[in-house]
Each structure stands twice: as structure tokens, then as C-alpha cells.
Amino acid sequence: MASETDTLDTSIGKLLVAADQNGQNAVEDFVDPWNVHTSSMKGVDYDKLIKKFGCSAIDDSLIERFKRVAKVEEVHPLLRRGVFFSHRDLHVILDCVEKGQKFYLYTGRGPSSDAMHLGHLIPFLFTKWLQKIFDVPLIIQITDDEKYYWKDLSLEKVKEMAVENIKDIIAIGFPPEKTFIFTNLEYMGQSIGFQETLARIKKRVTFSQNRGLFGFSDSDCMGKLSFPFIQAVPSFSSAFPQIFKGNTDVPCLIPCGIDQDPYFRMTRDVAPRMKFLKPSLVHSKFFPALQGANTKMSASDPNSSIFLTDTEKQIKKKINKYAYSGGRDTVEEHREKGGDCSVDIPFKYLTYIEENDDKLGKIKEDYSSGVMLSGEIKNILIKKLTPIVLDHQTRKESITEDIVRGFMTPRQLLFDF
């Protein structure tokens, strides 16, 4: 197993200067919790990112062990297809399961718009699967404070977006008796356990380490400088005494995007000095924007992704007009050379949402060989994706304010710790 690095001396971003075929510096990728930049239509070089961040690849042997421990015939498509591709101490969680010990899941969402888009939905689908197969508590942090510090938004607007995002999350189908959702602005003022855990973390990270790890400048507001510690807090069961009855040694598994790793590298560094367990992580790749894997989806650009509020007509228009194609310039050339699935956005999206491996394999074979044209693969995506979005909208319509408040009320969940 590859070694993992949690040291605070490793700064974020600034990774990867890849060489082209002539040995010249051709592509520079940059990844941090707020920005993702790459000039390659294939997206970020994740192998080099693993080396830069010091995490470990999820290999076939780990997947096989996962299947044995979880007692499942097959893992989730997002795991077996490498969308979730790296980890920190996932084997520790599997050890706990083998010993009959409980752990909990922690993930989150920063409410940057009134509606979540497809890229936001995918990690929650994987988290839902993890919660189901392991039957464990799930804690979801809504970082409304983060968006207030980083965006030109009022507190009122941030709180409004948080509620809408929570409704989207609930509509995915998480069981209320096993799931606690909270916003930072609300819960931090209610929980002594959260505040005490936050104080322990803050005491163990210096200003120099914080600035070096996250790249803060003298012009950044103090809210930004303090936020990394707030995102770290839910990694420790001490922050939720109502759920874990004061137990501070409940292991935590965090499914998250690889861009969030710097937060938890810091968290894992301070955990032993707090005499707490290091959280484990499983990282996902970035969901590409419609315009290509070299661009970033933006909540402020409605054409960069499929939003969960889009109509059937909008979905069709966006895919046909904006989805980057790996097809050729002419039908004749496409029939001869085939499409390039490594850059084709409709195919990339299908790898996330088409659960049947045989169907996906056939699509790839036909498209790569030129049998299937670009318009045809776009139509396949439209037919597959539209009911997913529309069904989600139907479920969300039934989410009342009382249901939201039920998920957000601090309480004991259906587990005995």
C-alpha cells in the first residue's frame, strides 16, 4: 500500500507540470478547495495528483476486500469505475467493520446556488449507498458560513440557499432516523461539544501553518482563516454528543472531492495530538462541466451543468448545444476513426449514471468504432438523465419545512453508542 502523507508542510494546489511528447512543459494543473484548473480536455491527471497530495490509490485488491467485508457481490459503479479513486486509511474502516465496530459517515455541501447541479448530486448518491450497506449514522454539514465569507452574498441569501440545498439532499432518500443535517451558522451556537472540539483544533494549528496550507493572504477576511477548522470539526464524534453519547473515539469515514483533501490533511495531522482518531477519506474525481473536462462547473453559469431544477426542454438543449463532443468533424471521418470517449462529455456523464456495465461497454464500443454518432450518444444521455432529474424534482416537492426541521434537530439517531 502506498504511503500516505498528512503533514501540514505540503501546500495546496500547485501540482503537476506535465510534459508533452517532445518533453516540453505543456500542461499545468492546479487544484485547491476553491479552484480547479487544467488545460487538458481529458481533465486533471489524477495519478500525479495522488502523488502530490500523498494519498493512496484505490486498487483492485482494496475493492475486493471491500466486497468481502461489506458482503456485497459488486461495489457501487462509482467505485468500480474509478470515480472514487483514492483514499486515506479506508482499510482502517474495513478493519472496524470486520471487528463489528460501528463508524459514521460525514460529508457536506457548500450552498452556492438555489439549486444543486448534477455534479453535487453524484457524491451524495455514493454516500447514500455507503450508509445503506454498512448501516451507519450520516452527518451532513452545510457550510453556509463558508459561502458567506467567499461569495458576495448576504447572510439572508446564504441561509435561503442552504434550505433549498437541504431539500435537494433530503430528496435523495436519506433515512431521517439515521441522518443529521446541520448548518454551521445554526448548530455551532447550539452545541458545546462542537465548540470544544473546534477550540482543541484551533489551539494546535499555527497561523503560519494555516496560511501555508491554504494560501491565505493578508487581504483575506478572518472568516476565511477560521473556516478550515470548522470543516474539520465533524470529523470527530466529540462534536455530536447527542448522537454518540459523549464517545470521542468513533471512527469517521469522509466521502469527498479530492479538492477537499487539504482540509482533512490538516485534520489528520492534529488528531493524534488531541488524542482523537484520524478520520478516513475516500476521494472522488471532479464531475466535468458540459463544455469539457478542462473547464469547471459554476453555479453562476447555468449552461455549465445540468441543474436539478432544469426542465426536460432545458436538459435536451444543454446537452445538444453545450456538451463537448469527442466526435469527428464529419460523419465520414467519424465512421472511419470513431469518437474519443476520453474527452466526450456525454460518455463521461453516462459513466456516472448508467449502472449497467454491459450497456455502458456497448456504448463505448459503438462510439469508439464509429458505429454510433455524436448525436446518438447525446440522445442516449438525454433519455437516461431526464427522468433522473424530473423524478428528483417530484420528490423535492414533497419536502416540507417540518421535514427539513426534523433532519436538522439535534437528537439521538437510531444507533446505540
Coordinates of C-alpha atoms in Angstrom, one line a residue:
M1 CA 0.0 0.0 0.0
A2 CA 1.3 3.4 -0.9
S3 CA 2.4 5.6 2.0
E4 CA 0.1 8.5 2.9
T5 CA 1.2 12.0 3.9
D6 CA -0.7 14.2 6.4
T7 CA 2.0 16.8 7.1
L8 CA 1.0 20.4 7.2
D9 CA 4.2 21.3 5.3
T10 CA 2.6 20.2 2.0
S11 CA 0.9 23.3 0.5
I12 CA -2.3 23.0 -1.6
G13 CA -2.6 23.2 -5.3
K14 CA 0.5 23.9 -7.4
L15 CA 0.8 20.4 -8.7
L16 CA 1.5 18.8 -12.0
V17 CA 3.6 20.2 -14.7
A18 CA 3.1 17.5 -17.3
A19 CA 5.4 17.1 -20.3
D20 CA 4.2 16.8 -23.8
Q21 CA 5.6 14.2 -26.3
N22 CA 8.6 16.5 -27.0
G23 CA 9.4 16.7 -23.3
Q24 CA 8.3 20.3 -23.0
N25 CA 6.2 21.6 -20.2
A26 CA 2.8 21.5 -21.7
V27 CA 0.0 21.3 -19.1
E28 CA -0.1 22.7 -15.6
D29 CA -2.9 21.6 -13.3
F30 CA -3.9 23.5 -10.2
V31 CA -6.2 22.1 -7.5
D32 CA -7.2 23.6 -4.2
P33 CA -10.5 23.6 -2.2
W34 CA -11.8 26.6 -4.3
N35 CA -10.2 26.3 -7.7
V36 CA -9.6 23.5 -10.3
H37 CA -7.6 24.4 -13.4
T38 CA -6.3 22.1 -16.2
S39 CA -5.7 22.7 -19.9
S40 CA -6.2 19.1 -20.8
M41 CA -9.5 18.1 -22.4
K42 CA -9.1 14.8 -20.5
G43 CA -9.2 16.6 -17.2
V44 CA -6.8 16.5 -14.2
D45 CA -4.0 14.0 -14.1
Y46 CA -5.2 12.1 -11.1
D47 CA -2.2 9.8 -10.8
K48 CA 0.0 12.8 -10.3
L49 CA -2.5 14.3 -8.0
I50 CA -2.3 11.3 -5.8
K51 CA 1.4 11.6 -5.6
K52 CA 1.3 15.3 -4.9
F53 CA -1.3 15.0 -2.1
G54 CA 0.2 11.9 -0.6
C55 CA -2.9 9.8 -0.6
S56 CA -3.3 6.2 -1.8
A57 CA -4.9 4.8 -5.0
I58 CA -7.9 2.5 -4.6
D59 CA -6.7 -0.6 -6.4
D60 CA -8.3 -3.9 -7.3
S61 CA -7.2 -5.6 -4.1
L62 CA -8.8 -3.0 -1.9
I63 CA -12.0 -3.2 -3.9
E64 CA -12.0 -7.0 -3.5
R65 CA -11.5 -6.6 0.2
F66 CA -14.3 -4.0 0.3
K67 CA -16.7 -6.5 -1.3
R68 CA -15.8 -9.2 1.2
V69 CA -16.1 -7.0 4.3
A70 CA -19.3 -5.3 3.1
K71 CA -20.7 -8.6 1.9
V72 CA -21.8 -7.3 -1.5
E73 CA -21.4 -9.0 -4.8
E74 CA -20.4 -5.8 -6.5
V75 CA -19.4 -2.4 -5.4
H76 CA -21.1 0.8 -6.5
P77 CA -20.5 1.8 -10.1
L78 CA -18.8 5.0 -9.0
L79 CA -16.3 2.9 -7.1
R80 CA -15.6 0.1 -9.6
R81 CA -15.3 2.6 -12.4
G82 CA -12.7 4.7 -10.6
V83 CA -14.8 7.8 -10.0
F84 CA -13.9 7.4 -6.3
F85 CA -10.3 6.7 -6.9
S86 CA -8.1 7.4 -3.9
H87 CA -8.3 7.2 -0.1
R88 CA -6.7 7.8 3.3
D89 CA -7.0 4.8 5.6
L90 CA -10.0 3.2 4.1
H91 CA -8.6 -0.1 5.3
V92 CA -9.0 1.2 8.9
I93 CA -12.8 1.5 8.4
L94 CA -12.9 -2.0 6.9
D95 CA -11.0 -3.3 9.9
C96 CA -13.6 -1.8 12.1
V97 CA -16.4 -3.5 10.2
E98 CA -14.7 -6.8 10.4
K99 CA -14.4 -6.4 14.2
G100 CA -18.1 -5.5 14.5
Q101 CA -17.4 -1.9 15.4
K102 CA -19.6 1.0 14.2
F103 CA -18.3 4.1 12.4
Y104 CA -20.1 7.1 11.0
L105 CA -20.1 8.9 7.7
Y106 CA -19.5 12.6 7.3
T107 CA -19.9 14.7 4.2
G108 CA -21.0 18.2 3.3
R109 CA -22.2 20.8 0.9
G110 CA -21.5 24.5 0.4
P111 CA -24.7 26.2 -0.7
S112 CA -23.5 28.3 -3.6
S113 CA -26.8 28.4 -5.5
D114 CA -30.5 27.9 -5.0
A115 CA -30.3 24.6 -6.8
M116 CA -27.8 21.8 -6.8
H117 CA -26.4 20.5 -10.1
L118 CA -25.6 17.0 -11.3
G119 CA -22.0 17.3 -10.0
H120 CA -23.3 17.9 -6.5
L121 CA -25.8 15.0 -6.7
I122 CA -23.4 12.3 -7.6
P123 CA -21.3 12.1 -4.4
F124 CA -24.4 12.1 -2.3
L125 CA -25.7 9.0 -4.2
F126 CA -22.4 7.2 -3.3
T127 CA -22.7 8.3 0.3
K128 CA -26.3 7.0 0.4
W129 CA -25.1 3.6 -0.8
L130 CA -22.3 3.5 1.9
Q131 CA -24.9 4.3 4.6
K132 CA -27.2 1.6 3.4
I133 CA -24.7 -1.2 3.1
F134 CA -22.9 -0.5 6.4
D135 CA -26.0 0.7 8.3
V136 CA -24.2 3.7 10.0
P137 CA -25.1 7.3 11.0
L138 CA -24.6 10.0 8.5
I139 CA -23.7 13.6 9.4
I140 CA -24.0 16.3 6.6
Q141 CA -22.5 19.7 7.2
I142 CA -23.9 22.6 5.3
T143 CA -21.2 25.3 5.1
D144 CA -23.3 28.4 4.8
D145 CA -20.7 30.4 6.7
E146 CA -18.1 29.4 4.1
K147 CA -20.2 30.8 1.2
Y148 CA -20.8 34.0 3.1
Y149 CA -17.0 34.5 3.5
W150 CA -16.1 33.6 -0.1
K151 CA -19.1 35.0 -2.1
D152 CA -20.7 38.4 -2.4
L153 CA -23.9 37.2 -0.7
S154 CA -25.9 38.4 2.2
L155 CA -26.4 36.2 5.2
E156 CA -30.1 36.0 4.4
K157 CA -29.4 34.8 0.9
V158 CA -26.9 32.2 2.1
K159 CA -29.4 30.8 4.6
E160 CA -32.1 30.7 2.0
M161 CA -29.9 28.7 -0.4
A162 CA -28.9 26.4 2.4
V163 CA -32.6 25.4 3.0
E164 CA -33.1 24.7 -0.7
N165 CA -29.9 22.6 -0.9
I166 CA -31.0 20.7 2.2
K167 CA -34.3 19.9 0.5
D168 CA -32.3 18.6 -2.5
I169 CA -30.2 16.4 -0.2
I170 CA -33.3 15.0 1.6
A171 CA -34.9 14.2 -1.7
I172 CA -32.1 11.8 -2.5
G173 CA -33.6 9.5 0.1
F174 CA -31.6 9.5 3.3
P175 CA -33.4 7.9 6.2
P176 CA -34.2 10.6 8.8
E177 CA -33.7 8.3 11.8
K178 CA -30.1 7.7 10.7
T179 CA -29.1 11.2 9.3
F180 CA -28.4 14.5 10.9
I181 CA -28.1 17.6 8.7
F182 CA -26.9 20.9 10.1
T183 CA -25.9 24.4 9.0
N184 CA -22.8 25.9 10.6
L185 CA -24.4 29.2 11.4
E186 CA -27.1 27.5 13.4
Y187 CA -25.5 24.4 15.0
M188 CA -22.3 26.0 16.2
G189 CA -24.2 28.2 18.5
Q190 CA -26.2 25.3 20.0
S191 CA -23.5 22.7 20.6
I192 CA -20.9 22.9 23.4
G193 CA -19.4 19.7 22.0
F194 CA -18.9 21.3 18.6
Q195 CA -17.3 24.4 20.2
E196 CA -15.0 22.5 22.5
T197 CA -13.8 20.3 19.6
L198 CA -13.2 23.5 17.5
A199 CA -11.2 25.0 20.3
R200 CA -9.0 21.9 20.5
I201 CA -8.2 22.0 16.8
K202 CA -7.5 25.8 16.7
K203 CA -5.0 25.5 19.5
R204 CA -2.9 23.0 17.6
V205 CA -2.5 24.8 14.3
T206 CA -0.3 27.9 14.0
F207 CA -1.1 30.9 11.8
S208 CA 1.9 30.1 9.6
Q209 CA 0.7 26.5 9.1
N210 CA -2.8 27.7 8.2
R211 CA -1.6 30.3 5.7
G212 CA 1.0 27.9 4.2
L213 CA -1.5 25.1 3.8
F214 CA -4.4 27.1 2.4
G215 CA -2.7 30.0 0.7
F216 CA -4.4 32.8 2.6
S217 CA -3.2 36.3 2.1
D218 CA -3.2 39.5 4.3
S219 CA -6.3 40.7 2.5
D220 CA -8.4 37.7 3.3
C221 CA -11.1 38.2 5.9
M222 CA -10.7 36.4 9.3
G223 CA -13.7 34.2 8.5
K224 CA -11.8 32.5 5.7
L225 CA -8.8 31.9 8.0
S226 CA -11.0 30.2 10.7
F227 CA -13.2 28.2 8.3
P228 CA -10.8 25.2 7.8
F229 CA -11.1 24.4 11.5
I230 CA -14.9 24.4 11.3
Q231 CA -14.9 22.0 8.4
A232 CA -12.6 19.7 10.4
V233 CA -14.8 19.5 13.5
P234 CA -17.4 17.0 12.2
S235 CA -14.5 14.5 11.7
F236 CA -14.6 13.9 15.4
S237 CA -17.5 12.3 17.3
S238 CA -17.0 14.6 20.2
A239 CA -18.8 17.3 18.2
F240 CA -22.1 15.4 18.4
P241 CA -22.7 14.3 22.0
Q242 CA -26.4 13.8 21.3
I243 CA -25.6 11.1 18.7
F244 CA -22.5 9.4 20.2
K245 CA -23.4 9.9 23.9
G246 CA -20.1 11.6 24.6
N247 CA -17.9 8.9 23.0
T248 CA -14.9 10.6 21.4
D249 CA -13.4 7.5 19.7
V250 CA -16.0 6.6 17.0
P251 CA -14.2 6.2 13.6
C252 CA -15.2 8.5 10.8
L253 CA -15.3 8.0 7.0
I254 CA -15.5 11.1 4.8
P255 CA -16.5 10.7 1.1
C256 CA -15.5 14.0 -0.6
G257 CA -14.0 15.5 -3.7
I258 CA -10.2 15.3 -3.9
D259 CA -10.1 19.1 -3.8
Q260 CA -11.3 19.0 -0.1
D261 CA -8.3 16.8 0.9
P262 CA -6.2 19.7 2.3
Y263 CA -8.8 20.4 5.0
F264 CA -8.6 16.8 6.2
R265 CA -4.8 16.6 5.8
M266 CA -4.7 19.3 8.5
T267 CA -7.4 17.4 10.5
R268 CA -5.5 14.2 10.4
D269 CA -2.3 15.9 11.4
V270 CA -3.8 17.4 14.6
A271 CA -6.0 14.4 15.6
P272 CA -3.2 12.4 17.4
R273 CA -2.3 15.5 19.4
M274 CA -5.9 15.8 20.5
K275 CA -5.8 12.0 21.3
F276 CA -8.6 11.5 18.7
L277 CA -8.8 9.1 15.8
K278 CA -7.7 10.2 12.4
P279 CA -10.7 10.4 10.0
S280 CA -10.6 8.2 6.9
L281 CA -11.3 9.5 3.5
V282 CA -12.4 8.3 0.1
H283 CA -11.9 10.8 -2.7
S284 CA -13.9 11.4 -5.9
K285 CA -12.8 12.8 -9.2
F286 CA -14.3 16.1 -10.5
F287 CA -17.5 15.9 -12.4
P288 CA -16.8 17.7 -15.7
A289 CA -18.6 20.7 -17.0
L290 CA -20.7 20.4 -20.1
Q291 CA -18.1 22.4 -22.0
G292 CA -15.3 19.8 -21.3
A293 CA -13.2 18.3 -18.5
N294 CA -10.8 21.3 -18.8
T295 CA -13.5 23.7 -17.5
K296 CA -15.1 24.0 -14.1
M297 CA -18.8 23.8 -13.5
S298 CA -20.1 27.0 -12.0
A299 CA -23.3 27.7 -10.1
S300 CA -23.3 31.2 -11.7
D301 CA -23.2 29.7 -15.2
P302 CA -26.5 27.8 -15.9
N303 CA -25.1 26.3 -19.1
S304 CA -22.0 24.7 -17.4
S305 CA -24.1 21.8 -16.0
I306 CA -27.4 20.1 -15.6
F307 CA -29.2 21.6 -12.6
L308 CA -31.7 19.7 -10.6
T309 CA -34.3 22.3 -11.4
D310 CA -33.9 22.1 -15.2
T311 CA -36.9 21.2 -17.3
E312 CA -36.9 18.4 -19.9
K313 CA -36.5 21.0 -22.6
Q314 CA -33.6 22.7 -20.9
I315 CA -31.8 19.3 -20.4
K316 CA -32.1 18.5 -24.0
K317 CA -31.0 21.9 -25.2
K318 CA -27.9 22.0 -22.9
I319 CA -26.7 18.6 -23.9
N320 CA -27.2 19.1 -27.6
K321 CA -25.8 22.6 -27.6
Y322 CA -23.1 22.7 -25.0
A323 CA -21.9 19.1 -24.3
Y324 CA -18.3 18.8 -25.6
S325 CA -18.1 16.0 -28.2
G326 CA -15.3 13.6 -28.8
G327 CA -16.8 13.0 -32.3
R328 CA -15.1 13.9 -35.6
D329 CA -15.6 16.9 -37.8
T330 CA -17.6 15.0 -40.4
V331 CA -19.7 11.9 -40.5
E332 CA -17.3 10.2 -42.9
E333 CA -14.3 10.9 -40.6
H334 CA -16.2 9.7 -37.6
R335 CA -17.3 6.5 -39.3
E336 CA -13.6 5.9 -40.2
K337 CA -11.9 6.9 -36.9
G338 CA -14.6 6.7 -34.3
G339 CA -15.2 9.0 -31.4
D340 CA -12.9 9.8 -28.5
C341 CA -14.5 8.7 -25.3
S342 CA -11.7 10.1 -23.2
V343 CA -12.9 13.6 -23.9
D344 CA -16.5 13.1 -24.9
I345 CA -18.8 14.6 -22.2
P346 CA -22.0 12.6 -23.0
F347 CA -20.0 9.4 -22.5
K348 CA -18.3 10.7 -19.3
Y349 CA -21.7 11.6 -17.9
L350 CA -23.0 8.1 -18.8
T351 CA -20.2 6.6 -16.8
Y352 CA -21.7 8.3 -13.7
I353 CA -25.4 7.5 -14.2
E354 CA -25.6 4.3 -16.4
E355 CA -25.4 1.5 -13.8
N356 CA -25.4 -1.4 -16.3
D357 CA -21.8 -2.2 -17.2
D358 CA -22.7 -4.1 -20.3
K359 CA -24.8 -1.2 -21.7
L360 CA -22.0 1.2 -21.0
G361 CA -19.5 -1.1 -22.6
K362 CA -21.6 -1.4 -25.7
I363 CA -22.0 2.4 -26.0
K364 CA -18.2 2.8 -25.7
E365 CA -17.5 0.1 -28.3
D366 CA -20.0 1.6 -30.8
Y367 CA -19.0 5.2 -30.3
S368 CA -15.3 4.4 -30.4
S369 CA -15.6 2.4 -33.6
G370 CA -17.7 5.0 -35.4
V371 CA -20.9 2.9 -35.5
M372 CA -22.6 5.4 -33.1
L373 CA -22.6 9.1 -34.0
S374 CA -22.2 12.1 -31.6
G375 CA -25.9 12.9 -31.9
E376 CA -26.9 9.4 -31.0
I377 CA -24.8 9.3 -27.8
K378 CA -26.2 12.6 -26.8
N379 CA -29.7 11.2 -27.3
I380 CA -28.9 8.3 -25.1
L381 CA -27.7 10.6 -22.3
I382 CA -30.8 12.8 -22.6
K383 CA -33.1 9.8 -22.3
K384 CA -31.2 8.4 -19.3
L385 CA -30.7 11.7 -17.5
T386 CA -34.1 13.4 -17.9
P387 CA -36.1 11.0 -15.7
I388 CA -33.4 11.2 -13.0
V389 CA -33.8 14.9 -12.8
L390 CA -37.6 15.0 -13.1
D391 CA -38.0 12.3 -10.5
H392 CA -35.8 14.2 -8.2
Q393 CA -38.0 17.3 -8.6
T394 CA -41.1 15.3 -7.8
R395 CA -39.5 14.1 -4.6
K396 CA -38.3 17.5 -3.6
E397 CA -41.8 19.0 -4.0
S398 CA -42.9 16.8 -1.1
I399 CA -40.2 18.0 1.3
T400 CA -41.9 20.4 3.8
E401 CA -40.3 22.8 6.3
D402 CA -41.3 20.3 9.0
I403 CA -39.3 17.5 7.3
V404 CA -36.3 19.8 7.0
R405 CA -36.5 20.8 10.6
G406 CA -36.8 17.1 11.6
F407 CA -33.4 16.3 9.9
M408 CA -31.8 19.4 11.4
T409 CA -32.9 18.9 15.0
P410 CA -30.0 17.8 17.2
R411 CA -31.1 14.4 18.5
Q412 CA -30.1 10.8 19.1
L413 CA -30.2 8.7 15.9
L414 CA -31.2 5.1 15.6
F415 CA -28.0 3.8 17.0
D416 CA -26.7 2.8 20.4
F417 CA -23.2 4.1 21.1

